[in-house]
Tab-separated table of C-alpha atoms in Angstrom:
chain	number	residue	atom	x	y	z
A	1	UNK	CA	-37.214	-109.030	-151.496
A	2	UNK	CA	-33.713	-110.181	-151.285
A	3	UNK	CA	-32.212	-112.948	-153.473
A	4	UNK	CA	-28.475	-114.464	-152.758
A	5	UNK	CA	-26.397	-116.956	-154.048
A	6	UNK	CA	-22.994	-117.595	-155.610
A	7	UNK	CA	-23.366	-118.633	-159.409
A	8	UNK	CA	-24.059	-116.118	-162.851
A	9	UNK	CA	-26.718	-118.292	-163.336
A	10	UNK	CA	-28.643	-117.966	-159.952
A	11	UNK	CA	-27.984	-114.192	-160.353
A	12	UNK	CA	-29.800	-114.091	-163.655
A	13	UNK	CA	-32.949	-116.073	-161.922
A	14	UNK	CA	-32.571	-113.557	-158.899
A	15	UNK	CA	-33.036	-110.961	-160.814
A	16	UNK	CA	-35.963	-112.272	-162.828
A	17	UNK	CA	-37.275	-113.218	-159.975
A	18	UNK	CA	-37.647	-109.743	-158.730
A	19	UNK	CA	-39.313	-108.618	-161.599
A	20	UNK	CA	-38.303	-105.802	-161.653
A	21	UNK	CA	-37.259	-104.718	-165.295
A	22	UNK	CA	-35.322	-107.977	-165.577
A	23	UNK	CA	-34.504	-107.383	-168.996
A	24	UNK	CA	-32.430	-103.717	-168.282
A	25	UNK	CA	-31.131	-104.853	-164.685
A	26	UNK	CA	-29.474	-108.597	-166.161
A	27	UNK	CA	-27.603	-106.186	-169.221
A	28	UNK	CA	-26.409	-103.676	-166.778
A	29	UNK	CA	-25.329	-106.018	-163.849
A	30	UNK	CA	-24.191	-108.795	-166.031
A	31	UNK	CA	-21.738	-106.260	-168.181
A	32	UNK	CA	-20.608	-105.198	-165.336
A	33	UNK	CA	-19.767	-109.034	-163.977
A	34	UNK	CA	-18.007	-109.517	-167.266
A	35	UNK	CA	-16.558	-112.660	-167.471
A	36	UNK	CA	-15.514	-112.970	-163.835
A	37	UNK	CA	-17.421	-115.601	-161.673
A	38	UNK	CA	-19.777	-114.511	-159.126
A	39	UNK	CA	-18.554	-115.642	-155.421
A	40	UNK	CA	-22.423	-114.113	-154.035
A	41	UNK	CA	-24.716	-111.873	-154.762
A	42	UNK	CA	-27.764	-109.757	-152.929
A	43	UNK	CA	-30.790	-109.131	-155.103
A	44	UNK	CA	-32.906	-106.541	-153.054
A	45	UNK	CA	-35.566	-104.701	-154.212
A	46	UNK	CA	-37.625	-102.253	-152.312
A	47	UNK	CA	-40.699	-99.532	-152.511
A	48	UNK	CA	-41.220	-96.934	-151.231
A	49	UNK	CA	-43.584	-93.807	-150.662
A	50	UNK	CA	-42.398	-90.434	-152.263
A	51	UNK	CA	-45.481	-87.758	-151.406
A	52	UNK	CA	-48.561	-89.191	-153.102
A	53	UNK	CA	-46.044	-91.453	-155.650
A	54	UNK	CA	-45.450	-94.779	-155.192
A	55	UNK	CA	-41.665	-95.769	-156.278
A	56	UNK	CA	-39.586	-98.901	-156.731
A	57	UNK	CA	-35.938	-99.809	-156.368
A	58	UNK	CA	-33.672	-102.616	-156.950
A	59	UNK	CA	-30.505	-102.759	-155.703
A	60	UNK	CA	-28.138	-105.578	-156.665
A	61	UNK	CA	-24.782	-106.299	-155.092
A	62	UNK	CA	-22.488	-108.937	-156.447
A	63	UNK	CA	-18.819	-110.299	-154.867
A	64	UNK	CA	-16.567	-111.467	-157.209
A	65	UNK	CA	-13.180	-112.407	-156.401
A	66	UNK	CA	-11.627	-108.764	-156.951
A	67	UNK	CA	-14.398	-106.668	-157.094
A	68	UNK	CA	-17.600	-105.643	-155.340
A	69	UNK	CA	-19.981	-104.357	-158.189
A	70	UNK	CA	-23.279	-102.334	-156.743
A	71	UNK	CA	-26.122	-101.440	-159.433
A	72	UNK	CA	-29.223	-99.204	-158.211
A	73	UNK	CA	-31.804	-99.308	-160.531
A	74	UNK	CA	-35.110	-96.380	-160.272
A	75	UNK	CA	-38.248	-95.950	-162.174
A	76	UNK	CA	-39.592	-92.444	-162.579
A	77	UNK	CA	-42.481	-90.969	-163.750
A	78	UNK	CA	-43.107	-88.988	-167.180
A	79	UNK	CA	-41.844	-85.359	-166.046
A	80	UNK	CA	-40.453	-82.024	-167.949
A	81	UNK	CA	-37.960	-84.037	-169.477
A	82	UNK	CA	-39.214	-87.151	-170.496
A	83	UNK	CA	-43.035	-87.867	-171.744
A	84	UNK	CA	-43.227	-91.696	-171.017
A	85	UNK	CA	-42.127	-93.057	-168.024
A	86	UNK	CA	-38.217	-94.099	-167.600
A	87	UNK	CA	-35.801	-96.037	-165.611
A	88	UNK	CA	-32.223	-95.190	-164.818
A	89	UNK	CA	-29.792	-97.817	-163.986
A	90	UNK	CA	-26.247	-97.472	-162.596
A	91	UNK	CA	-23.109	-99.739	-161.720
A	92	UNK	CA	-19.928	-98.931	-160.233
A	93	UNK	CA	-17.086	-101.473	-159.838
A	94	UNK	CA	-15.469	-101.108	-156.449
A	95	UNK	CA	-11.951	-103.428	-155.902
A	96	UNK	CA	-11.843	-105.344	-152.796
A	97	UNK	CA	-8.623	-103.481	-151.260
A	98	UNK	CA	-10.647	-100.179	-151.396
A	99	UNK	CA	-13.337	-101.573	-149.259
A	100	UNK	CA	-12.986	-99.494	-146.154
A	101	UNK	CA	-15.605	-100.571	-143.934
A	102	UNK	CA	-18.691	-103.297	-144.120
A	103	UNK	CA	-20.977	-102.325	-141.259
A	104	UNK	CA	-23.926	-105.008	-140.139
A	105	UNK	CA	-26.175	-103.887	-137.766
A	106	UNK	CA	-28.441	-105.775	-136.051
A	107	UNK	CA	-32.202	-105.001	-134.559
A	108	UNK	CA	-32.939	-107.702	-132.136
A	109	UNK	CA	-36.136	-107.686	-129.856
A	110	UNK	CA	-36.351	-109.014	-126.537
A	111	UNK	CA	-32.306	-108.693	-125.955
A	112	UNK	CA	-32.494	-110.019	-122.751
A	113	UNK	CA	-33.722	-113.235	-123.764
A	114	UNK	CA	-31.406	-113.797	-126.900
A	115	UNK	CA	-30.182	-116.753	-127.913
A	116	UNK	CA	-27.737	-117.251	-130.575
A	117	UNK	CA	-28.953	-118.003	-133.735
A	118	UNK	CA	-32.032	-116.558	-133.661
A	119	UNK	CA	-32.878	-114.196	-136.612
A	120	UNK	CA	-32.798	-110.160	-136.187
A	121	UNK	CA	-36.210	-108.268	-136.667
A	122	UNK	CA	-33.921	-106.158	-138.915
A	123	UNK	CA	-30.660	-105.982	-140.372
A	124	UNK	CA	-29.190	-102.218	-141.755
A	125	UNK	CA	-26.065	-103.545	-144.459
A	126	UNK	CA	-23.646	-100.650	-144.845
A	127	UNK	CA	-20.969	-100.375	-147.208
A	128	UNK	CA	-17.988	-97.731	-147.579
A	129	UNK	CA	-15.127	-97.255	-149.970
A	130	UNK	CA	-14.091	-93.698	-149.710
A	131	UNK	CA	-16.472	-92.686	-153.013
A	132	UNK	CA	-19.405	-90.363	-150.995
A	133	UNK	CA	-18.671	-88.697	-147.641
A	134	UNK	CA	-21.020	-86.751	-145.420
A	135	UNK	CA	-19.941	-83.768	-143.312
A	136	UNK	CA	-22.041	-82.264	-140.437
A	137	UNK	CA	-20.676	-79.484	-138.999
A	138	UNK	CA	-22.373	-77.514	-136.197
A	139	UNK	CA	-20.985	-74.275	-134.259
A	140	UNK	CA	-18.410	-74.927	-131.879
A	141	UNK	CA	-19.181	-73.964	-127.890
A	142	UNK	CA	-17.429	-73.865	-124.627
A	143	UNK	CA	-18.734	-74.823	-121.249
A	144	UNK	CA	-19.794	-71.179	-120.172
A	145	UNK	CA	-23.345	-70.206	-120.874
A	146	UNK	CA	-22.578	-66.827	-121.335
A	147	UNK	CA	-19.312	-66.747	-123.608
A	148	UNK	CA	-20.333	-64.830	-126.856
A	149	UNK	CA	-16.457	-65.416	-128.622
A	150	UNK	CA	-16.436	-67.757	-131.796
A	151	UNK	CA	-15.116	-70.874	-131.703
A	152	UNK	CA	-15.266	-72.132	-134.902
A	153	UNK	CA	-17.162	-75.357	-135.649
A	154	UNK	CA	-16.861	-78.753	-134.987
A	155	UNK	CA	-18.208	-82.024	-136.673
A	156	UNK	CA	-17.929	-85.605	-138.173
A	157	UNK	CA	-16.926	-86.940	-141.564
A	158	UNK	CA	-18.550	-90.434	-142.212
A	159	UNK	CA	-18.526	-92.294	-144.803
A	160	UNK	CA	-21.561	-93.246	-146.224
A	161	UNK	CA	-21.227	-94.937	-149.877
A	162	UNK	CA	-23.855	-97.376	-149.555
A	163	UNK	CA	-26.851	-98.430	-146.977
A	164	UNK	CA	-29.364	-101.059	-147.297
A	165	UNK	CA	-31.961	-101.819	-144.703
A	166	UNK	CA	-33.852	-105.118	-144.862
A	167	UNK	CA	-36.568	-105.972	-142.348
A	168	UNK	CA	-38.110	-109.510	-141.949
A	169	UNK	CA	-41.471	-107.656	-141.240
A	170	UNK	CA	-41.095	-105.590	-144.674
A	171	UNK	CA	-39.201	-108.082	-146.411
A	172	UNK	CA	-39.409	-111.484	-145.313
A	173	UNK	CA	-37.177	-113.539	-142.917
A	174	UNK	CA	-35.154	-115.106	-146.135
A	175	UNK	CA	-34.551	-111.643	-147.247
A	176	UNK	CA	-32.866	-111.052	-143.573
A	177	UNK	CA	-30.791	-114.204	-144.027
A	178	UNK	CA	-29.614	-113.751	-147.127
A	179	UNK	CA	-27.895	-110.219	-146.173
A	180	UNK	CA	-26.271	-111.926	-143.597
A	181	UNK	CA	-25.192	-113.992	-145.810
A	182	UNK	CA	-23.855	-111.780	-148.048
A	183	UNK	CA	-22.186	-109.473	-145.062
A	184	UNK	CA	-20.657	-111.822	-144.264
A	185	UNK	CA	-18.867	-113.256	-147.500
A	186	UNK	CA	-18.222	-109.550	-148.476
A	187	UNK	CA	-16.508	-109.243	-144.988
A	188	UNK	CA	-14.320	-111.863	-145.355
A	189	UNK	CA	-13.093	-111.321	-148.752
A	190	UNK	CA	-11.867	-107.916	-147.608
A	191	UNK	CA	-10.292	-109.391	-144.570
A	192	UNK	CA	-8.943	-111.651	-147.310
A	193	UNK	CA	-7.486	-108.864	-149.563
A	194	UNK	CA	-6.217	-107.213	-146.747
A	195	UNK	CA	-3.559	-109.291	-145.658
């Protein structure tokens, strides 16, 4: 379920809300915030099937007015390393000018009859700042079926930092509205810092 909003406060509740270790997400997100306001925020949390395990995730984003702060917070089960169960918990502090790229896409059903306005099925929120690239690379060909020389390889570099998908079916048509929301503020303060 996503949560958004624009005051510490409201973040706080969000989080709460989601009830999903609360107590550990607030400390880590709100240390994070320090003592800068909060311009919005995206409380999302999400579960989902690993083999015969069932797993949880939240993943809070927060705008301030220099910074984009992500935290990503997992549960796991007792293992080799740990006998009780644990959760780890993780924030990273992004500033607005490194913001490369806020990518919004939209899954809309019957296209032909869209009107404006009307809510997407599904909306995929994707976030890059130059910290995690992927690179798939493939052997390069030519045109002729038999040629048996090497030519090298060929293949894209994308950047891929951060992607969160939020479905009305999965997660509720507020949940869908309130990434837009949040898209949409985040895109604007980078237009903002980019000038």
């Amino acid at each position: 379920m996503a949560k958004t909003g624009t005051t510490t406060q409201g973040l706080r509740a969000a989080i709460e809300r989601s009830g999903y270790y609360p107590a550990l997400v607030a400390e880590a997100v709100e240390a994070a915030v320090g003592g800068e306001p909060v311009v919005a925020f995206l409380v999302h949390q999400e579960t989902t099937f690993d083999s015969n395990e069932v797993r949880r995730h939240v993943t809070v984003l927060v705008l301030t007015a220099t910074r984009f702060i992500v935290s990503h917070t997992d549960e796991q089960a007792a293992d080799d390393s740990s006998a009780t169960p644990y959760a780890t918990t993780s924030t990273e502090s992004v500033k607005l000018n490194r913001i490369s790229s806020v990518v919004l896409s939209r899954v809309v059903a019957n296209p032909e009859s869209y009107a404006p306005g009307t809510l997407p099925r599904e909306v995929v929120l994707t976030i890059g700042w130059g910290a995690v690239s992927r690179l798939d690379l493939e052997p390069a060909s030519c045109g002729d079926p038999n040629c048996e020389a090497d030519h090298g390889y060929t293949g894209s570099s994308t950047a891929d930092d951060l992607s969160l998908r939020v479905s009305e079916a999965g997660d509720g048509p507020d949940s869908v509205r309130q990434t837009l929301a949040f898209a949409q503020a985040l895109s604007e303060a980078t237009t903002a810092t980019s000038r």
